[in-house]
Coordinates of C-alpha atoms and ligand atoms in Angstrom, one line a residue:
M223 CA 20.3 -5.7 -29.7
N224 CA 23.3 -6.3 -32.0
R225 CA 24.9 -9.7 -32.5
S226 CA 28.0 -8.9 -30.4
E227 CA 25.8 -7.8 -27.4
A228 CA 23.7 -10.8 -27.7
M229 CA 26.7 -13.1 -27.9
K230 CA 28.2 -11.3 -24.9
I231 CA 25.1 -12.1 -22.9
R232 CA 25.1 -15.7 -24.0
R233 CA 28.8 -16.1 -23.2
S234 CA 28.5 -14.7 -19.7
L235 CA 25.5 -17.0 -19.0
G236 CA 27.4 -19.9 -20.4
R237 CA 29.8 -19.7 -17.6
A238 CA 27.0 -19.3 -15.0
K239 CA 25.2 -22.4 -16.1
L240 CA 28.0 -24.6 -14.7
G241 CA 27.6 -23.1 -11.3
W242 CA 23.8 -23.6 -11.3
T243 CA 24.0 -27.2 -12.5
F244 CA 26.6 -27.9 -9.9
G245 CA 24.4 -26.4 -7.3
I246 CA 21.5 -28.6 -8.3
L247 CA 23.6 -31.7 -8.3
L248 CA 25.0 -30.9 -4.9
M249 CA 21.5 -30.4 -3.4
G250 CA 20.5 -33.7 -5.0
G251 CA 17.2 -32.2 -5.9
P252 CA 15.0 -34.1 -8.3
L253 CA 15.0 -33.0 -11.9
P254 CA 11.6 -32.9 -13.6
T255 CA 10.6 -36.5 -14.6
A256 CA 7.2 -36.1 -16.2
A257 CA 6.9 -36.9 -19.9
W258 CA 6.6 -33.3 -20.9
A259 CA 9.7 -32.4 -19.0
A260 CA 11.6 -35.2 -20.7
E261 CA 10.8 -34.0 -24.2
A262 CA 12.0 -30.5 -23.3
N263 CA 15.5 -29.2 -23.9
Y264 CA 17.6 -28.7 -20.8
D265 CA 20.9 -28.8 -22.6
E266 CA 22.6 -25.4 -22.8
S267 CA 24.6 -26.5 -25.8
R268 CA 21.4 -27.1 -27.7
V269 CA 20.1 -23.6 -27.1
P270 CA 19.9 -22.1 -30.6
D271 CA 21.9 -19.0 -31.5
Y272 CA 19.6 -16.0 -31.5
I273 CA 19.5 -12.3 -31.7
L274 CA 17.2 -10.5 -29.4
P275 CA 15.1 -7.6 -30.7
D276 CA 16.3 -4.3 -29.4
P277 CA 14.1 -2.8 -26.8
L278 CA 15.2 0.7 -27.8
R279 CA 14.9 0.3 -31.5
K280 CA 12.3 -0.7 -34.0
E281 CA 13.6 -3.2 -36.6
N282 CA 15.6 -1.2 -39.1
G283 CA 14.8 1.9 -37.2
R284 CA 17.0 4.4 -35.3
P285 CA 17.5 3.8 -31.6
V286 CA 15.5 5.8 -29.2
K287 CA 17.9 8.2 -27.4
S288 CA 15.7 10.1 -24.9
A289 CA 13.3 9.3 -22.1
Q290 CA 10.7 11.3 -23.9
A291 CA 11.1 9.3 -27.1
W292 CA 10.9 6.1 -25.1
R293 CA 7.7 7.2 -23.5
D294 CA 6.0 8.8 -26.5
Q295 CA 7.1 6.4 -29.3
R296 CA 8.9 3.2 -28.4
R297 CA 6.9 2.2 -25.3
P298 CA 3.5 2.4 -27.0
E299 CA 4.9 0.7 -30.0
L300 CA 6.2 -2.2 -27.9
L301 CA 3.0 -2.5 -26.0
R302 CA 1.1 -2.8 -29.3
L303 CA 3.5 -5.5 -30.4
F304 CA 2.8 -7.6 -27.3
E305 CA -0.9 -7.0 -27.7
T306 CA -0.8 -8.0 -31.4
H307 CA 1.5 -11.0 -31.2
V308 CA 1.5 -12.4 -27.6
Y309 CA -1.3 -11.5 -25.1
G310 CA -4.0 -9.9 -27.3
R311 CA -5.6 -6.5 -27.0
T312 CA -6.9 -5.4 -23.6
P313 CA -10.1 -3.4 -23.6
G314 CA -10.6 -0.3 -21.5
P315 CA -11.7 -0.4 -17.8
T316 CA -15.2 -1.8 -18.2
K317 CA -18.7 -1.5 -19.1
R318 CA -20.3 -0.7 -15.7
M319 CA -18.4 -1.6 -12.6
E320 CA -19.6 -1.5 -9.0
F321 CA -17.7 -2.0 -5.8
K322 CA -19.5 -3.6 -2.9
V323 CA -17.9 -3.8 0.5
R324 CA -19.2 -7.2 1.9
S325 CA -17.6 -7.3 5.3
V326 CA -15.2 -5.4 7.5
D327 CA -13.6 -6.8 10.6
P328 CA -11.4 -4.2 12.3
D329 CA -10.1 -6.9 14.8
A330 CA -8.9 -9.7 12.5
L331 CA -5.9 -12.0 13.2
G332 CA -5.9 -11.2 16.9
G333 CA -6.2 -7.5 16.3
K334 CA -3.3 -7.3 14.0
A335 CA -5.3 -6.3 10.9
T336 CA -8.5 -5.0 9.5
R337 CA -9.9 -7.6 7.1
K338 CA -12.2 -6.5 4.4
E339 CA -14.0 -8.3 1.6
V340 CA -15.0 -6.3 -1.4
T341 CA -16.7 -7.6 -4.5
I342 CA -16.2 -5.8 -7.8
H343 CA -19.2 -6.5 -10.1
F344 CA -18.8 -6.2 -13.8
G345 CA -21.3 -5.7 -16.5
G346 CA -24.1 -4.3 -14.4
A347 CA -25.8 -7.6 -13.6
P348 CA -25.6 -8.9 -10.0
D349 CA -25.1 -12.5 -11.2
G350 CA -22.5 -11.5 -13.8
P351 CA -18.8 -11.9 -13.4
Q352 CA -17.3 -10.5 -10.3
L353 CA -13.9 -10.3 -8.6
R354 CA -13.9 -10.9 -4.8
L355 CA -11.1 -9.1 -3.1
L356 CA -9.7 -10.1 0.3
I357 CA -7.9 -7.3 2.0
Y358 CA -5.8 -7.3 5.2
A359 CA -4.6 -3.8 6.2
P360 CA -2.2 -3.6 9.2
N361 CA -3.8 -1.9 12.3
G362 CA -2.1 0.8 14.4
R363 CA -0.8 2.9 11.6
E364 CA -1.1 6.6 11.0
R365 CA -1.2 6.6 7.2
P366 CA -2.6 4.5 4.5
A367 CA -0.6 1.3 4.0
P368 CA 1.5 0.3 1.0
A369 CA 0.2 -2.9 -0.3
F370 CA 1.1 -6.1 -2.1
L371 CA -1.5 -7.2 -4.6
G372 CA -1.6 -10.6 -6.2
L373 CA -4.0 -13.1 -7.6
N374 CA -4.2 -16.5 -5.9
F375 CA -4.7 -20.0 -7.5
N376 CA -7.1 -21.7 -5.1
G377 CA -9.5 -19.2 -3.5
N378 CA -9.1 -16.4 -1.0
H379 CA -9.8 -18.7 2.0
T380 CA -6.7 -20.7 1.1
V381 CA -4.2 -17.9 1.8
H382 CA -4.9 -18.0 5.6
A383 CA -6.7 -20.3 8.0
D384 CA -8.6 -17.2 9.3
P385 CA -12.2 -18.5 9.7
G386 CA -13.5 -15.1 8.9
I387 CA -12.6 -15.4 5.2
T388 CA -15.6 -16.3 3.0
I389 CA -15.0 -19.6 1.3
A390 CA -15.0 -18.6 -2.4
G391 CA -13.4 -20.0 -5.4
G392 CA -12.4 -23.4 -6.4
G393 CA -9.0 -24.8 -7.3
G394 CA -8.2 -23.5 -10.7
E395 CA -7.7 -26.7 -12.7
R396 CA -8.9 -28.8 -9.8
A397 CA -12.5 -29.5 -9.1
A398 CA -12.8 -29.7 -5.3
V399 CA -12.8 -26.6 -3.2
P400 CA -9.6 -26.7 -1.2
D401 CA -9.3 -26.4 2.5
R402 CA -9.0 -23.1 4.5
G403 CA -5.4 -22.1 4.7
S404 CA -4.2 -24.8 2.3
S405 CA -2.0 -22.3 0.4
S406 CA -0.9 -20.3 3.5
R407 CA 2.7 -21.5 3.1
R408 CA 2.9 -19.2 0.1
W409 CA 1.3 -16.2 1.8
P410 CA 3.1 -15.1 4.9
V411 CA 0.2 -12.8 5.9
E412 CA 1.4 -12.0 9.4
T413 CA 4.9 -11.2 8.2
I414 CA 3.6 -8.9 5.5
L415 CA 1.4 -7.1 8.1
D416 CA 4.2 -6.8 10.6
R417 CA 6.3 -5.1 8.0
G418 CA 3.6 -2.5 7.6
Y419 CA 2.1 -3.7 4.3
A420 CA -1.4 -4.5 3.4
L421 CA -2.2 -7.7 1.4
V422 CA -4.8 -7.7 -1.3
T423 CA -5.7 -10.9 -3.1
A424 CA -8.4 -12.5 -5.2
W425 CA -8.9 -15.8 -6.9
Y426 CA -7.9 -15.7 -10.6
G427 CA -10.8 -18.1 -11.5
D428 CA -13.3 -15.3 -10.7
L429 CA -12.1 -13.5 -13.8
E430 CA -11.9 -16.5 -16.0
P431 CA -11.8 -20.2 -15.1
D432 CA -8.4 -21.6 -16.2
R433 CA -9.4 -24.0 -19.0
A434 CA -9.7 -23.9 -22.7
D435 CA -13.4 -23.0 -22.7
G436 CA -13.2 -20.8 -19.6
W437 CA -13.9 -17.7 -21.7
K438 CA -17.5 -18.7 -21.7
E439 CA -17.8 -17.9 -18.0
G440 CA -15.3 -15.1 -17.7
V441 CA -15.0 -11.4 -18.2
R442 CA -13.8 -11.6 -21.8
E443 CA -17.4 -12.5 -22.8
L444 CA -18.6 -9.1 -21.6
F445 CA -16.6 -7.3 -24.3
R446 CA -17.2 -9.5 -27.3
P447 CA -19.3 -8.2 -30.2
N448 CA -20.4 -11.7 -30.9
P449 CA -20.9 -13.4 -27.4
G450 CA -20.9 -17.2 -27.5
S451 CA -19.2 -17.4 -30.9
R452 CA -16.0 -19.5 -31.2
E453 CA -14.5 -17.0 -33.6
F454 CA -11.7 -15.0 -32.1
P455 CA -9.7 -12.5 -34.1
P456 CA -5.9 -13.3 -34.0
D457 CA -5.3 -10.4 -31.6
A458 CA -8.2 -11.0 -29.3
W459 CA -7.0 -11.2 -25.7
G460 CA -6.5 -14.5 -23.9
A461 CA -6.9 -15.6 -20.3
I462 CA -3.7 -14.0 -19.2
G463 CA -5.0 -10.7 -20.6
A464 CA -8.2 -11.2 -18.7
W465 CA -6.5 -11.9 -15.4
A466 CA -4.2 -8.9 -15.9
W467 CA -7.2 -6.8 -16.7
G468 CA -8.7 -7.9 -13.4
L469 CA -5.6 -6.7 -11.5
S470 CA -6.2 -3.3 -13.0
R471 CA -9.8 -3.4 -11.9
A472 CA -8.6 -4.3 -8.4
M473 CA -6.4 -1.3 -8.6
D474 CA -9.4 0.9 -9.6
Y475 CA -11.0 -0.2 -6.3
L476 CA -7.8 0.3 -4.2
E477 CA -7.6 3.9 -5.4
T478 CA -10.8 4.5 -3.5
D479 CA -9.8 2.6 -0.3
P480 CA -8.6 4.9 2.5
D481 CA -6.6 2.2 4.1
I482 CA -4.4 1.7 1.1
D483 CA -1.6 4.0 -0.2
R484 CA -2.5 4.0 -3.9
D485 CA 1.0 5.3 -4.8
R486 CA 2.7 2.3 -3.2
V487 CA 1.1 -0.8 -4.6
A488 CA 3.4 -3.7 -5.5
L489 CA 2.1 -6.3 -7.9
I490 CA 3.2 -9.9 -7.3
G491 CA 2.5 -13.2 -9.1
H492 CA 3.8 -16.7 -9.3
S493 CA 4.1 -18.9 -12.4
R494 CA 1.2 -18.3 -14.8
L495 CA 0.2 -15.5 -12.4
G496 CA 3.7 -14.2 -12.7
K497 CA 3.2 -13.9 -16.4
T498 CA 0.0 -12.1 -15.6
A499 CA 1.7 -9.7 -13.2
L500 CA 4.3 -8.8 -15.7
W501 CA 1.7 -8.1 -18.4
A502 CA -0.5 -6.2 -16.0
G503 CA 2.5 -4.2 -14.8
A504 CA 3.6 -3.4 -18.3
Q505 CA 0.3 -2.0 -19.2
D506 CA -0.8 -0.3 -16.1
E507 CA 1.7 2.2 -14.6
R508 CA -0.3 2.5 -11.4
F509 CA 1.6 -0.6 -10.2
K510 CA 4.7 0.9 -8.7
I511 CA 6.6 -2.3 -8.3
V512 CA 6.2 -5.5 -10.3
I513 CA 7.3 -8.9 -9.0
S514 CA 7.6 -12.0 -11.2
N515 CA 8.1 -15.2 -9.2
N516 CA 9.2 -18.2 -11.4
S517 CA 7.1 -16.9 -14.3
G518 CA 9.0 -18.8 -17.1
C519 CA 7.8 -19.1 -20.7
G520 CA 5.5 -16.2 -21.7
G521 CA 6.6 -14.4 -18.5
A522 CA 10.2 -13.4 -17.7
A523 CA 12.0 -16.1 -19.7
L524 CA 13.4 -15.4 -23.2
S525 CA 11.3 -17.4 -25.7
R526 CA 14.1 -17.6 -28.2
R527 CA 16.2 -19.8 -26.0
Q528 CA 13.6 -22.6 -26.3
F529 CA 14.9 -24.0 -23.0
G530 CA 12.4 -25.9 -20.8
E531 CA 8.9 -24.9 -21.7
T532 CA 8.6 -23.5 -25.3
V533 CA 6.2 -21.3 -27.2
E534 CA 5.0 -24.4 -29.1
R535 CA 4.3 -26.4 -26.0
I536 CA 2.7 -23.6 -24.0
N537 CA 0.3 -22.9 -26.9
R538 CA -0.5 -26.5 -27.3
V539 CA -1.2 -27.2 -23.6
F540 CA -2.7 -23.8 -22.7
P541 CA -4.4 -22.7 -25.9
H542 CA -6.5 -20.1 -24.0
W543 CA -3.7 -18.2 -22.3
F544 CA -2.4 -16.1 -25.2
C545 CA -3.9 -14.6 -28.4
A546 CA -4.3 -16.8 -31.4
R547 CA -1.5 -15.1 -33.3
F548 CA 1.0 -16.2 -30.7
K549 CA 0.5 -19.8 -31.9
E550 CA 2.2 -18.9 -35.2
Y551 CA 5.5 -18.6 -33.4
G552 CA 5.6 -22.1 -31.9
A553 CA 7.4 -23.1 -35.1
G554 CA 9.7 -20.1 -35.1
E555 CA 10.4 -18.0 -32.1
D556 CA 13.0 -16.0 -34.1
R557 CA 10.1 -14.5 -36.1
L558 CA 8.4 -13.1 -33.0
P559 CA 8.8 -9.3 -33.2
V560 CA 9.3 -9.2 -29.5
D561 CA 10.9 -11.2 -26.7
Q562 CA 10.3 -11.2 -23.0
H563 CA 13.1 -8.9 -22.0
Q564 CA 11.0 -6.2 -23.7
L565 CA 8.1 -7.0 -21.5
I566 CA 10.3 -6.4 -18.5
A567 CA 11.6 -3.2 -20.1
L568 CA 8.0 -1.9 -20.3
I569 CA 7.9 -1.7 -16.6
A570 CA 10.8 0.8 -16.6
P571 CA 11.5 3.1 -14.8
R572 CA 9.5 1.4 -12.1
P573 CA 11.3 -1.3 -10.0
V574 CA 10.8 -4.8 -11.2
Y575 CA 11.9 -8.0 -9.5
V576 CA 12.5 -11.3 -11.4
A577 CA 13.0 -14.4 -9.3
S578 CA 14.0 -17.9 -10.4
A579 CA 14.4 -21.2 -8.6
A580 CA 17.3 -23.5 -9.3
E581 CA 15.3 -26.7 -9.8
D582 CA 12.7 -25.0 -11.9
L583 CA 14.4 -25.6 -15.2
W584 CA 11.0 -25.8 -16.9
A585 CA 10.9 -22.0 -16.4
D586 CA 14.4 -21.5 -17.7
P587 CA 16.1 -19.6 -14.8
R588 CA 18.9 -18.6 -17.0
G589 CA 16.5 -17.2 -19.6
E590 CA 14.8 -15.2 -16.9
F591 CA 18.1 -13.7 -15.7
L592 CA 19.1 -12.9 -19.4
A593 CA 15.8 -11.2 -20.0
A594 CA 16.3 -9.1 -16.9
L595 CA 19.8 -8.2 -18.1
A596 CA 18.6 -7.4 -21.6
A597 CA 15.9 -5.0 -20.2
E598 CA 18.7 -2.9 -18.6
P599 CA 19.4 -0.5 -21.5
V600 CA 15.9 0.9 -21.0
Y601 CA 16.4 1.5 -17.3
R602 CA 19.8 3.0 -18.1
L603 CA 18.2 5.4 -20.6
L604 CA 15.7 6.4 -18.0
G605 CA 18.4 7.1 -15.4
R606 CA 17.8 4.1 -13.2
P607 CA 20.4 1.5 -12.2
G608 CA 19.2 -2.0 -13.2
L609 CA 20.8 -5.3 -12.3
G610 CA 24.3 -4.1 -11.8
V611 CA 25.8 -7.5 -12.6
N612 CA 26.5 -9.3 -15.9
D613 CA 26.5 -12.8 -14.5
P614 CA 23.8 -14.6 -12.5
P615 CA 24.5 -14.4 -8.8
P616 CA 25.1 -17.5 -6.7
L617 CA 22.1 -19.3 -5.3
D618 CA 20.2 -17.4 -2.6
H619 CA 22.0 -14.1 -3.2
A620 CA 19.8 -11.2 -4.3
V621 CA 21.2 -8.6 -6.6
G622 CA 20.1 -5.5 -8.4
D623 CA 18.7 -2.0 -7.9
F624 CA 15.7 -1.1 -10.0
I625 CA 15.9 -4.6 -11.5
G626 CA 16.1 -7.1 -8.7
Y627 CA 17.0 -10.8 -9.3
H628 CA 17.7 -13.9 -7.3
I629 CA 17.8 -17.6 -8.0
R630 CA 16.7 -19.5 -5.0
A631 CA 17.7 -23.1 -4.2
G632 CA 14.8 -25.5 -4.6
K633 CA 11.7 -26.0 -6.7
H634 CA 9.0 -24.0 -8.5
D635 CA 7.3 -22.4 -5.6
V636 CA 6.9 -19.2 -3.5
T637 CA 8.8 -19.4 -0.3
D638 CA 9.6 -17.3 2.8
Y639 CA 13.0 -16.6 1.2
D640 CA 11.3 -15.2 -1.9
W641 CA 9.0 -13.0 0.3
A642 CA 11.9 -11.8 2.4
Q643 CA 13.6 -10.4 -0.8
Y644 CA 10.3 -8.8 -2.0
L645 CA 9.7 -7.1 1.3
G646 CA 13.2 -5.8 1.4
F647 CA 12.9 -4.6 -2.2
A648 CA 9.6 -2.9 -1.5
D649 CA 11.1 -1.3 1.7
R650 CA 13.9 0.1 -0.3
H651 CA 11.9 1.5 -3.2
F652 CA 8.9 2.6 -1.2
G653 CA 11.3 4.5 1.1
K654 CA 10.4 2.6 4.3
Ligands
GTR1911 C1 2.9 -25.1 -15.9 C2 3.1 -24.2 -17.1 C3 4.0 -23.0 -16.8 C4 3.5 -22.4 -15.5 C5 3.0 -23.4 -14.5 C6 2.1 -22.7 -13.4 O1 2.2 -26.2 -16.2 O2 3.7 -25.0 -18.1 O3 4.0 -22.1 -17.8 O4 2.7 -21.4 -15.7 O5 2.2 -24.3 -15.0 O6 1.4 -21.7 -13.6 O7 2.1 -23.3 -12.3

């Protein structure tokens, strides 16, 4: 992206900022008060000047001008840059993988759905790492169902109070096993089913516990030439890579499930799992829609803006999420050979949805919008209309075609409003 384009984007967002701030003040919502939030920059005038790397052009190279050149050259090149500098390299499918259907209830949720629990075993050992999928497929349909697939934070039994769900998985960073249905507010299972979609979910901690030494117990260990060692090459994958890899393995299973339409699987993730969904969707083209809910730094937000959470801070607090080399950029985002708009562009021409929340300044809503906007040239090259606007929309007003965007009133969360937009977006793109 050249300087004038970058400046244009910045100017248009400069105007929008006023509207958002105004909205937040009107709602009287609390701004983040924790110490970490206080040290972060939330002042738009202190956002440094920056130039975004061009999604269509290698530094000092010629711009890619055809869909074929994008596909054959630029796309693989960008993927490699994200592997080398941000998320680390993802290995292939797996050494030995086995699907075991644990339970099927064709009469779940009062007859609305068929509930299935399927365990994917990795590495050939029954007590090795495994991913436990919970699947609800709508009943009374004639064809395989399109599906939403997303990892959950606290265990499958937290997405719905359904007593038939096996209690499995803990609470991520929390120790105690949370109650049944305790995250159900974020998973409108009945609504999803009523709209004709299946829901597939799994606890992210099955793939790797979310803590600095979680690698010892997760899938990354299966692939290391030196298991147990604390030495990681600079481009060895981090936990986000491992979680994303698990989503692809879930997809491997879904391709074999007769209840699921493998050509209409939408990937969804919130926050760190939104970062994960974007990285999984960038790598694996079997995901036909990718949805990032409040994914922020290392997700949909531009790193170069250093607004809210920064590369320095995310690497310090979550050293296990990214590859070791990413830590070099905490002291200089402008040296990063990529920025997050290029991650969004890697999903093109497939539909992608980026959602922000007005009070979630930590995730830099404006940086998320800007990244979506700056991914547009790739969609355009591939003949797909993107956002269709140059300025962020008002609160609670969804925009876009192949790139969807909204900024919802309220906090960092997944709400019914968010889901209503995602269901509409999927209806439109899956031709329902
Ligand atoms: C925060 C982190 C964010 C976001 C969030 C979440 O602590 O700084 O990047 O990922 O957690 O996942 O809930």
